[in-house]
PDB file of C-alpha atoms in Angstrom:
ATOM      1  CA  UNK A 260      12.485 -16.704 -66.065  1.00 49.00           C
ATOM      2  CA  UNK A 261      16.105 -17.996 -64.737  1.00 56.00           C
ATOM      3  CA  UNK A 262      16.121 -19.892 -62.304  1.00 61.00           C
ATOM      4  CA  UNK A 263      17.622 -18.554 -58.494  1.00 58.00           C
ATOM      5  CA  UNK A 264      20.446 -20.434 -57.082  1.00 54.00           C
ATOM      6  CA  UNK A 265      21.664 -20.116 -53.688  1.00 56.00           C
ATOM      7  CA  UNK A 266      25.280 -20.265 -53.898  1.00 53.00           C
ATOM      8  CA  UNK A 267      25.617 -17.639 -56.817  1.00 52.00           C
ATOM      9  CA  UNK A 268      29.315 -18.381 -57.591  1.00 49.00           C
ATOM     10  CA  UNK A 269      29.685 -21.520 -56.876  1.00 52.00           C
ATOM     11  CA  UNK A 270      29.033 -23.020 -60.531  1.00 53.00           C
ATOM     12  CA  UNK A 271      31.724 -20.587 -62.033  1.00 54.00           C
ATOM     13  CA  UNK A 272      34.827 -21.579 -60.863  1.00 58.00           C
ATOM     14  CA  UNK A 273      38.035 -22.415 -62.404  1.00 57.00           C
ATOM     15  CA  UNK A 274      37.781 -26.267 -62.029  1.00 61.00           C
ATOM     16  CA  UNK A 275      33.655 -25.765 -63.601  1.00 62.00           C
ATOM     17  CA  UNK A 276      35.182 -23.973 -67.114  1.00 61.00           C
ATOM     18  CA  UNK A 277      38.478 -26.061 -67.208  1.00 63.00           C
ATOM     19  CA  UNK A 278      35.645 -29.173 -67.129  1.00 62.00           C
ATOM     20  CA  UNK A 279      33.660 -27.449 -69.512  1.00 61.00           C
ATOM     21  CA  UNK A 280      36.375 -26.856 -71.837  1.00 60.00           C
ATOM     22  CA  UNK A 281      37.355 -30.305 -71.873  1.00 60.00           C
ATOM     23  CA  UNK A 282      33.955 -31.784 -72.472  1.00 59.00           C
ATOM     24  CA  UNK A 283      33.313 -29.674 -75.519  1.00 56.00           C
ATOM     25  CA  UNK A 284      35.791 -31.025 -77.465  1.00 55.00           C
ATOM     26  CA  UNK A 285      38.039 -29.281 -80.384  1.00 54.00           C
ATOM     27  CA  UNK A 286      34.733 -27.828 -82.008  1.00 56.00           C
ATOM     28  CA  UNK A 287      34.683 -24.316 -80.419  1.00 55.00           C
ATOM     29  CA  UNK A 288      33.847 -22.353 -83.273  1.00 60.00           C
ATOM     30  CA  UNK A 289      35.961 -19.616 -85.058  1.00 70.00           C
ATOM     31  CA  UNK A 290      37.374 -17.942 -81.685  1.00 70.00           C
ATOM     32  CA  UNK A 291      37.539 -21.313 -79.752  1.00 69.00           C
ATOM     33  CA  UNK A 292      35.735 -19.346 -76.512  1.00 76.00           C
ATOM     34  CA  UNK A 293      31.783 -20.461 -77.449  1.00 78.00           C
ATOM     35  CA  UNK A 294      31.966 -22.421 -74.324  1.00 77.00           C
ATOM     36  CA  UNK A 295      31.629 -19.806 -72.355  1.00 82.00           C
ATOM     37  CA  UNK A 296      28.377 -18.490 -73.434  1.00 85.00           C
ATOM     38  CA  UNK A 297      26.250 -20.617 -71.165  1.00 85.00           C
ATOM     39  CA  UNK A 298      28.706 -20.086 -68.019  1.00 87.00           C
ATOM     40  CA  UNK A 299      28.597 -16.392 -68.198  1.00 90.00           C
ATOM     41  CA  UNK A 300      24.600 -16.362 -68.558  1.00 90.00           C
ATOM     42  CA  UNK A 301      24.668 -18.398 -65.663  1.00 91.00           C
ATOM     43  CA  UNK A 302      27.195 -15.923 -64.014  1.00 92.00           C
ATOM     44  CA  UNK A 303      24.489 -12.713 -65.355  1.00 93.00           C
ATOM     45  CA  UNK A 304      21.760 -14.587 -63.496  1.00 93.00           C
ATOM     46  CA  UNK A 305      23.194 -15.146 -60.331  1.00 93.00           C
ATOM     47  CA  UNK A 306      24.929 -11.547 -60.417  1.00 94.00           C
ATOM     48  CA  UNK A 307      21.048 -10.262 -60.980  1.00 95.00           C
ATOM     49  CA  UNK A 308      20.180 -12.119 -58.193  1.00 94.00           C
ATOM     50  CA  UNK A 309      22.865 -10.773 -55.436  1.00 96.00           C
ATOM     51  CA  UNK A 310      21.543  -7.166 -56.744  1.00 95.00           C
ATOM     52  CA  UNK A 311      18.700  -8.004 -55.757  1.00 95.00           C
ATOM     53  CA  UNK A 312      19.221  -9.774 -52.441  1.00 96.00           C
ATOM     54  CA  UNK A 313      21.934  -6.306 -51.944  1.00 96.00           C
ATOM     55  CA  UNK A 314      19.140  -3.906 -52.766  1.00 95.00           C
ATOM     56  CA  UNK A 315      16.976  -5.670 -50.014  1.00 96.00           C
ATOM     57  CA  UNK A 316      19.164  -5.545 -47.335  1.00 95.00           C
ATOM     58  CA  UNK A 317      19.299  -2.008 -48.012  1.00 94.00           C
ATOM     59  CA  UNK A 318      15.284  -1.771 -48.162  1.00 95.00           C
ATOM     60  CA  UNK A 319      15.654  -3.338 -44.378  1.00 95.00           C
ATOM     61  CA  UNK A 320      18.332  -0.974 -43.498  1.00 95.00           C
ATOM     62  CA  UNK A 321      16.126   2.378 -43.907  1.00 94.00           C
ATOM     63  CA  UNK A 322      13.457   0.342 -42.442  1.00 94.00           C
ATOM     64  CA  UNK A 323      15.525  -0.755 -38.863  1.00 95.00           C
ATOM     65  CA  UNK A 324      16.482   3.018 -39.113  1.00 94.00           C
ATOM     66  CA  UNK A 325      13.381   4.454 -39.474  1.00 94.00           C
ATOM     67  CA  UNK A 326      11.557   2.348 -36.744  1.00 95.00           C
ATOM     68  CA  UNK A 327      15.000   3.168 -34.060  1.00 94.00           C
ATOM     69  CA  UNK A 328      14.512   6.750 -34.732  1.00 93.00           C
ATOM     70  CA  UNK A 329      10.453   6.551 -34.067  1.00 94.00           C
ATOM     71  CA  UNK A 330      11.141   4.230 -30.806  1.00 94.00           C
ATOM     72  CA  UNK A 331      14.346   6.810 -29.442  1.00 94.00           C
ATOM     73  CA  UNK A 332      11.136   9.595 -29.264  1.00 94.00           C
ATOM     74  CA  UNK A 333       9.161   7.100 -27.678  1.00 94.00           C
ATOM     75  CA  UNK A 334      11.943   6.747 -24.863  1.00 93.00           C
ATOM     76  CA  UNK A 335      12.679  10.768 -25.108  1.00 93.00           C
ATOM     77  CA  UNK A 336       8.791  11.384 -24.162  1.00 91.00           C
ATOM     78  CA  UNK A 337       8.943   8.564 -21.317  1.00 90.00           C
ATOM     79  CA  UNK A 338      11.826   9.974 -20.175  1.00 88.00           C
ATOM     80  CA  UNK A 339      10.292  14.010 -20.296  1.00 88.00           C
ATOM     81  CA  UNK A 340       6.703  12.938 -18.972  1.00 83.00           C
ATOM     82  CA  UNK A 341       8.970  11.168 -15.700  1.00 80.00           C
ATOM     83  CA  UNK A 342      10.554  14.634 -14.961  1.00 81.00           C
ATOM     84  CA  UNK A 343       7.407  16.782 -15.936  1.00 80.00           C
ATOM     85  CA  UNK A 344       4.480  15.211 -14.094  1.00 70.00           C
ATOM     86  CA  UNK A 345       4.547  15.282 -10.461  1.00 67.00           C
ATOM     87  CA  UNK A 346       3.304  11.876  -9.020  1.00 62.00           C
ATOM     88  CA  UNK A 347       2.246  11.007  -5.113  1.00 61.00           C
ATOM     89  CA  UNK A 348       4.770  10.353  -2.896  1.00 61.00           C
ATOM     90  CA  UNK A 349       2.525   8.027  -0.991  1.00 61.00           C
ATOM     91  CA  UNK A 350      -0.920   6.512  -0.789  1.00 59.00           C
ATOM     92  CA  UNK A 351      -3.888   9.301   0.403  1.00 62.00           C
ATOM     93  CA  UNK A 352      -5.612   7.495   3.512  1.00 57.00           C
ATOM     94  CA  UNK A 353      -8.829   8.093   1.842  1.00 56.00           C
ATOM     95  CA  UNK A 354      -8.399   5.674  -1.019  1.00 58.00           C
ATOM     96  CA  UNK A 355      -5.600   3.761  -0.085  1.00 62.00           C
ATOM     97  CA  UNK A 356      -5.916  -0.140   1.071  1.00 66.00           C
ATOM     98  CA  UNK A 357      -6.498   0.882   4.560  1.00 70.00           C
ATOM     99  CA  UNK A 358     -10.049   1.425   3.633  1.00 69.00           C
ATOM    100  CA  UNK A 359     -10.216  -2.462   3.783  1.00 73.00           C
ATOM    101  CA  UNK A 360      -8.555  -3.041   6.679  1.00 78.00           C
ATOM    102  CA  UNK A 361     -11.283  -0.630   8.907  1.00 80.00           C
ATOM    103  CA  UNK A 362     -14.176  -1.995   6.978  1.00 81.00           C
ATOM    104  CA  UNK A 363     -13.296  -5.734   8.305  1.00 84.00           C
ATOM    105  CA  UNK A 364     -12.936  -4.280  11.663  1.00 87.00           C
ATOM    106  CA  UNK A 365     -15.742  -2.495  11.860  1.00 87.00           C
ATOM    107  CA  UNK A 366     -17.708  -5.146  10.538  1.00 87.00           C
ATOM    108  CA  UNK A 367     -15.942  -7.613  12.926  1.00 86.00           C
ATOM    109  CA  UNK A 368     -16.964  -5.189  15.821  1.00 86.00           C
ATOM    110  CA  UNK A 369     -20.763  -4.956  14.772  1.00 85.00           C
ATOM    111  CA  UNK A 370     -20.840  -8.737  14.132  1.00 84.00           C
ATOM    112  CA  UNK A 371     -19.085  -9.461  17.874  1.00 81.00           C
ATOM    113  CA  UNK A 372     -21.727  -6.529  19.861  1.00 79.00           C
ATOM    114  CA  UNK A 373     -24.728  -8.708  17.799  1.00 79.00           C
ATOM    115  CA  UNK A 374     -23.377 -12.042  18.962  1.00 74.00           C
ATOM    116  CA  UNK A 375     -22.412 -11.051  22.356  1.00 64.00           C
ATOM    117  CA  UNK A 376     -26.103  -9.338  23.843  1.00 56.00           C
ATOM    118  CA  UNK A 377     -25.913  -7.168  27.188  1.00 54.00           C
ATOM    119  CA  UNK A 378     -27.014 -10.133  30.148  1.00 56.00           C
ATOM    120  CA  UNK A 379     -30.065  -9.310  31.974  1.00 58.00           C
ATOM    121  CA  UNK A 380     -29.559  -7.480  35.287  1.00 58.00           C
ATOM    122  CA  UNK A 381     -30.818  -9.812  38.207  1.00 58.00           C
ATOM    123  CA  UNK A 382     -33.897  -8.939  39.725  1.00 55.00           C
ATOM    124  CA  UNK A 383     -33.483  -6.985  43.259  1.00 53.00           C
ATOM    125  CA  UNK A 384     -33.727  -9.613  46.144  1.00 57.00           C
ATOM    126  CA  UNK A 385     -36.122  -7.941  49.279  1.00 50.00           C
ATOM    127  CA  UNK A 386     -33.919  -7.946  52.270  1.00 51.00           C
ATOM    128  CA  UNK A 387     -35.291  -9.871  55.189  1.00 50.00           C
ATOM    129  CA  UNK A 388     -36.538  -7.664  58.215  1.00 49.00           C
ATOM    130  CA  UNK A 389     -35.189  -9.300  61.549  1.00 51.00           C
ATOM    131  CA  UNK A 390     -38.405  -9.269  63.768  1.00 47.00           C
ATOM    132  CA  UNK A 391     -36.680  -8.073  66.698  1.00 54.00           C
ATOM    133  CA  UNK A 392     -35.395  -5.101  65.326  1.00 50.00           C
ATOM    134  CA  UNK A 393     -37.642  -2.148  65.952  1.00 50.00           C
ATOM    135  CA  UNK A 394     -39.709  -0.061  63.188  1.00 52.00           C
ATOM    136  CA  UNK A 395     -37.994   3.133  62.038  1.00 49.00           C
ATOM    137  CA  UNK A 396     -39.427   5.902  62.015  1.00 50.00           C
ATOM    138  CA  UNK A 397     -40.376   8.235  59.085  1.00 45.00           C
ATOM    139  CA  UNK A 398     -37.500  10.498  60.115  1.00 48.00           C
ATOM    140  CA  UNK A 399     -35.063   7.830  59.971  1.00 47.00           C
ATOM    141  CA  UNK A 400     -36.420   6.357  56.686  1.00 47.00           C
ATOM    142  CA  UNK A 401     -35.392   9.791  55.205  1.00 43.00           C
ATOM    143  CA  UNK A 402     -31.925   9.425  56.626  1.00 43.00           C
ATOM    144  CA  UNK A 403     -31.003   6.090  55.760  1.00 45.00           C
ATOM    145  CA  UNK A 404     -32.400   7.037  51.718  1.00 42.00           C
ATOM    146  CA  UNK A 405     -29.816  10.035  51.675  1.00 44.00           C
ATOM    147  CA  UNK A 406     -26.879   7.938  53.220  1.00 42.00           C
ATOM    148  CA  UNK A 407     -27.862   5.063  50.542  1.00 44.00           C
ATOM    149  CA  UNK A 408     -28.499   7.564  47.632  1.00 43.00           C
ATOM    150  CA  UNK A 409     -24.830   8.886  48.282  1.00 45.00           C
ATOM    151  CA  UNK A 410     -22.539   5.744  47.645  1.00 42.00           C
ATOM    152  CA  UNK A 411     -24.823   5.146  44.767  1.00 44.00           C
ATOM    153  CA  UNK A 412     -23.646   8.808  43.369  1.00 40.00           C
ATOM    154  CA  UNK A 413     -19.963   8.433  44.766  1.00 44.00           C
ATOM    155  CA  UNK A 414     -19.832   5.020  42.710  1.00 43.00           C
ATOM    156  CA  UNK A 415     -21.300   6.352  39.345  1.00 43.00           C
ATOM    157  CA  UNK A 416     -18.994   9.242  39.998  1.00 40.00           C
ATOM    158  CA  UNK A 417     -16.228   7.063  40.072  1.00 43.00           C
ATOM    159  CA  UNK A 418     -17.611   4.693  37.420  1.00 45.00           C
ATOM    160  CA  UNK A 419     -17.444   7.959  34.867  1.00 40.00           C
ATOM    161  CA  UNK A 420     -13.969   8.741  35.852  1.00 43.00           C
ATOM    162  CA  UNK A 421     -12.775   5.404  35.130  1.00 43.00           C
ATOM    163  CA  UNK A 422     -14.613   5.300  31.524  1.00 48.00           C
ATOM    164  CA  UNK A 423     -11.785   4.218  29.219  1.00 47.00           C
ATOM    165  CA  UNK A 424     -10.508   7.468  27.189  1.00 45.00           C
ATOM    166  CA  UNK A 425     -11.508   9.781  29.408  1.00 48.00           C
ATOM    167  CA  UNK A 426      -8.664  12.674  30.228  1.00 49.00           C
ATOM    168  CA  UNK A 427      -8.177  13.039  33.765  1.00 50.00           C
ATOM    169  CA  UNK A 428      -6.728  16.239  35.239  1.00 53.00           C
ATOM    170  CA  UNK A 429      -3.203  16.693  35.879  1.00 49.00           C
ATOM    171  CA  UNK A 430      -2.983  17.625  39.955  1.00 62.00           C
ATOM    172  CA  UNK A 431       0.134  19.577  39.496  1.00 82.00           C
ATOM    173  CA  UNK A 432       2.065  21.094  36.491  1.00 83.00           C
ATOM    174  CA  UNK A 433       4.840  19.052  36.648  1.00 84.00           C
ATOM    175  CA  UNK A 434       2.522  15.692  35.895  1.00 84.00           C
ATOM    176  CA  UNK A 435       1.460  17.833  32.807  1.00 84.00           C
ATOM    177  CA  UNK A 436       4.980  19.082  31.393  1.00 86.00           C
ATOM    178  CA  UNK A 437       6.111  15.019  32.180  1.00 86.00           C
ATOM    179  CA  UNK A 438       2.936  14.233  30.541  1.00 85.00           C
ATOM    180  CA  UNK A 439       3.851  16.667  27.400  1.00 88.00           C
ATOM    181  CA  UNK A 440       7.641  15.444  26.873  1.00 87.00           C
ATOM    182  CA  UNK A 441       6.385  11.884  26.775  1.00 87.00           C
ATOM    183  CA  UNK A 442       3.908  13.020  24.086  1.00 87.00           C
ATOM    184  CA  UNK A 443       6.751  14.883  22.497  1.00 88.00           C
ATOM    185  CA  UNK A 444       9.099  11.898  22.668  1.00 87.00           C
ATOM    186  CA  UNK A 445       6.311   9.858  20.708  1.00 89.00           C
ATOM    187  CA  UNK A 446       5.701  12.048  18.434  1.00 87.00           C
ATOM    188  CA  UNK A 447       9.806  13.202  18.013  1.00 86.00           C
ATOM    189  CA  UNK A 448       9.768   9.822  16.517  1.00 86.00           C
ATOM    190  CA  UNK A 449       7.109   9.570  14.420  1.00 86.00           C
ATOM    191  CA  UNK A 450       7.193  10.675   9.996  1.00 84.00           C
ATOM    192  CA  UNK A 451       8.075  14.589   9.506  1.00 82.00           C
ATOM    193  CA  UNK A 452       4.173  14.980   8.746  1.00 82.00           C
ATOM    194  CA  UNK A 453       3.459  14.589  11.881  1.00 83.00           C
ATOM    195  CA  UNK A 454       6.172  16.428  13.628  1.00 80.00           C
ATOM    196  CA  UNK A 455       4.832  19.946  12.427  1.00 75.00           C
ATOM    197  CA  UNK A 456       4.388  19.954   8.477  1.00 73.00           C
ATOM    198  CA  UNK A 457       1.004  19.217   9.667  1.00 80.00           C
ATOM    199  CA  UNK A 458      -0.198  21.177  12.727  1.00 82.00           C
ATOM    200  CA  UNK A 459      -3.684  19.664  12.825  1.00 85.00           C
ATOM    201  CA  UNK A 460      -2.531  16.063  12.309  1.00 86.00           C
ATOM    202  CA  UNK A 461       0.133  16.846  14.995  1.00 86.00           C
ATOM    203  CA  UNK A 462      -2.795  17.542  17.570  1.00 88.00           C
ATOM    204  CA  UNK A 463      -5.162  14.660  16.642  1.00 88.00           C
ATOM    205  CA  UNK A 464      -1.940  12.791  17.189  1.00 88.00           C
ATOM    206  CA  UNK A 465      -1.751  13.936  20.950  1.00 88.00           C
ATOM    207  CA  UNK A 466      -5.458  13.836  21.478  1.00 90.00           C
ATOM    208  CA  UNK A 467      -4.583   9.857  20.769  1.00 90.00           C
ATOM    209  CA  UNK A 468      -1.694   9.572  22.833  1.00 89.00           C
ATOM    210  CA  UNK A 469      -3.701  11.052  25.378  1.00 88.00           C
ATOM    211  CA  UNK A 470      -6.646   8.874  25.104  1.00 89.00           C
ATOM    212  CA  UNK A 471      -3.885   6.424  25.096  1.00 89.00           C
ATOM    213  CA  UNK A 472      -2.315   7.000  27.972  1.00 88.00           C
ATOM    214  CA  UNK A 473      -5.199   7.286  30.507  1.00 88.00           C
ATOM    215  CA  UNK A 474      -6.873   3.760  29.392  1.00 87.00           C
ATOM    216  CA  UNK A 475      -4.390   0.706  30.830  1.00 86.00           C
ATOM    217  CA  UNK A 476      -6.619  -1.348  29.012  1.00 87.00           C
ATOM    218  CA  UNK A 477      -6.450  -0.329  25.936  1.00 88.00           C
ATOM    219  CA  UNK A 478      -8.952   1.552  23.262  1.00 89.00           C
ATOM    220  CA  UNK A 479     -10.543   0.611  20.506  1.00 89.00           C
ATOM    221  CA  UNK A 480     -10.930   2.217  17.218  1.00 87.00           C
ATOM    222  CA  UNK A 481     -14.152   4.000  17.730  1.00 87.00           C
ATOM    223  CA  UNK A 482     -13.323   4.974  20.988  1.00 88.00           C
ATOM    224  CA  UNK A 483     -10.456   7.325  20.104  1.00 87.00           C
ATOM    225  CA  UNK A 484     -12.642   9.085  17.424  1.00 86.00           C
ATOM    226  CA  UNK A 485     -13.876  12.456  18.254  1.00 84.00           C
ATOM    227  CA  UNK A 486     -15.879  13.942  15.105  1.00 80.00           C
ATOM    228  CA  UNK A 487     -15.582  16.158  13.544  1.00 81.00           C
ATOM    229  CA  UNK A 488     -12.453  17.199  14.683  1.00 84.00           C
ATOM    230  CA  UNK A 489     -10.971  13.866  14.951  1.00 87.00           C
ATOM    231  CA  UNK A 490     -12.896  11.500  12.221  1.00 88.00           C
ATOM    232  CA  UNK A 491     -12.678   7.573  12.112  1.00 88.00           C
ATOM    233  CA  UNK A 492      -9.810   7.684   9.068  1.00 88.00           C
ATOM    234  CA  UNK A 493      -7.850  10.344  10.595  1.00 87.00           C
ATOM    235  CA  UNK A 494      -7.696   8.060  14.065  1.00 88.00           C
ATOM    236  CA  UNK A 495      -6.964   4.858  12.286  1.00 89.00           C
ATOM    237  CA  UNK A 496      -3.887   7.032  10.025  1.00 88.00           C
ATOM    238  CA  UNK A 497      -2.304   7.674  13.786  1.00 89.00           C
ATOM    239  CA  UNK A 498      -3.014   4.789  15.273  1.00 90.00           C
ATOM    240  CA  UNK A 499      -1.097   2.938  12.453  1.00 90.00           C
ATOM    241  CA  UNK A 500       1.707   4.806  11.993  1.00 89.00           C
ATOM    242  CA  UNK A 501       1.946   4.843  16.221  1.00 90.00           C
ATOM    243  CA  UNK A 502       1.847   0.614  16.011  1.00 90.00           C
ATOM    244  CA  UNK A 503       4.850   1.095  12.941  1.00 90.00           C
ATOM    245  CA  UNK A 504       6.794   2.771  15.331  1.00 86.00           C
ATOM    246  CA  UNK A 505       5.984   0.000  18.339  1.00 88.00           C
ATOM    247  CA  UNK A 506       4.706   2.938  20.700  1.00 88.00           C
ATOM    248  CA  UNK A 507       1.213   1.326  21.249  1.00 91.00           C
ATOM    249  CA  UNK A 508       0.776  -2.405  20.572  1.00 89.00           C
ATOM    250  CA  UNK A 509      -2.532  -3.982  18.816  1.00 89.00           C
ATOM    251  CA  UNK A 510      -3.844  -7.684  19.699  1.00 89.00           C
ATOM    252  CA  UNK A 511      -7.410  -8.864  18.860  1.00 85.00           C
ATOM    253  CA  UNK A 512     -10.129  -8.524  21.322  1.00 79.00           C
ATOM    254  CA  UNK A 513     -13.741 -10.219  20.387  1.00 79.00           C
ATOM    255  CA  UNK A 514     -13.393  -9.724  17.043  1.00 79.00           C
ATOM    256  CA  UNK A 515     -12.258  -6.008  16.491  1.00 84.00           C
ATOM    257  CA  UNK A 516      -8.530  -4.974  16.911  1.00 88.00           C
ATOM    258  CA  UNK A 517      -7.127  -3.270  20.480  1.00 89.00           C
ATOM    259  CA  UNK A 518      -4.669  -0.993  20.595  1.00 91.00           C
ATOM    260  CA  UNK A 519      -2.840  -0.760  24.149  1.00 91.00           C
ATOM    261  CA  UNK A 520      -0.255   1.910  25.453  1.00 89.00           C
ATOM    262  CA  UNK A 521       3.214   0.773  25.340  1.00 88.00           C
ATOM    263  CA  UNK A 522       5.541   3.656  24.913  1.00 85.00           C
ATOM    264  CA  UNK A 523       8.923   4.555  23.846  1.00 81.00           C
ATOM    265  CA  UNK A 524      12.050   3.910  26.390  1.00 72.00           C
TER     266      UNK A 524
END
């Protein structure tokens, strides 16, 4: 087999057969041209070999064409499946990483009520009798029990109308349309979802501002629920999307997050 060279033509030049000539003397047979022979055997073999190396390239041609036609469809069906499937425009609250976020703070909340127990009332202390004072009378025992059962009633009374969340009544309607174009305002500001593309949404979102509004203090996150109209992931969607737009602030408060009125000027 003849051996491959890399540089086909580069042993038949004009300087390689004017050397050859010379070297093989005045012997060159009947025709004087018998040096040749070997040169152009040489010449066969390396013109055998560019074929070759030629009908390779074209072997790799149809191959790169081949494999740019297959990827082009691979692109083309990227491209289609983009405009053909219809994909989420954002995150649904039931399995997005919120879920996280209101697991901690529950947990923190449970872990803070467990560390943190109710302190024990103190015991009544017995009021000392002055001995000069005189000994009621049955009569008078019932009348001083009904006057001390009242403040007791007027205080719990009270006590349950300042429970944090709790709606009070509007005394006249203009507190209540001034109470319903700050709700507005809020909400005015808030995503288009809820702003009407979403009536329901739209009232648990008032139902918060309102719970909102009448606790100074601030709320927490399981005191704005109200199932099952208003459940725990529906109240933490508002509440998050009213601290994005800085109407209500949140800080920490023994472990689970507050969330305090603030407003929009």
């Amino acid at each position: 087999m003849a051996r491959e060279h890399r540089t086909p033509l580069r042993r038949v030049s004009h300087g390689s057969l004017s050397a050859l000539a010379r070297s093989t003397g005045t012997d060159n047979g009947p025709t004087g041209l018998d040096f040749l022979e070997p040169a152009f055997t040489e010449f066969a073999d390396e013109a055998a070999t560019m074929h070759r190396n030629v009908q390779r390239m074209g072997d790799l041609y149809d191959t790169l064409e081949t494999f740019n036609e297959s990827f082009c469809s691979f692109l083309y069906a990227l491209n289609m499946n983009a405009y053909t499937v219809e994909w989420p425009q954002a995150p649904r609250p039931d399995v997005s990483f919120r879920l996280g976020e209101e697991r901690a703070e529950l947990a923190a909340a449970r872990a803070a009520s467990q560390r943190t127990p109710a302190p024990p009332s103190p015991p009544p202390q017995a009021q000392q009798v002055d001995p000069r004072e005189p000994t009621p009378s049955p009569d008078e025992d019932v009348g001083h029990a009904e006057i001390s059962t009242r403040p007791g009633a007027q205080s719990s009374a009270s006590n349950a109308r300042a429970k944090p969340g709790a709606k009070p009544k509007a005394t006249t309607a203009k507190e209540k349309k001034e109470r319903m174009n700050a709700i507005d305002k809020v909400i005015n500001a808030l995503p288009l979802e809820y702003r009407g593309s979403e009536p329901r949404l739209r009232e648990n979102m008032e139902t918060i501002i309102s719970k909102l509004m009448d606790a100074p203090k601030g709320l927490r996150v399981t005191e704005c629920i109200s199932p099952p109209e208003l459940p725990q992931a529906r109240a933490n969607k508002c509440l998050i999307a009213l601290v994005n737009r800085k109407a209500v602030k949140k800080t920490s408060a023994g472990g689970a997050a507050l969330y305090t009125w603030v407003g929009i000027a």
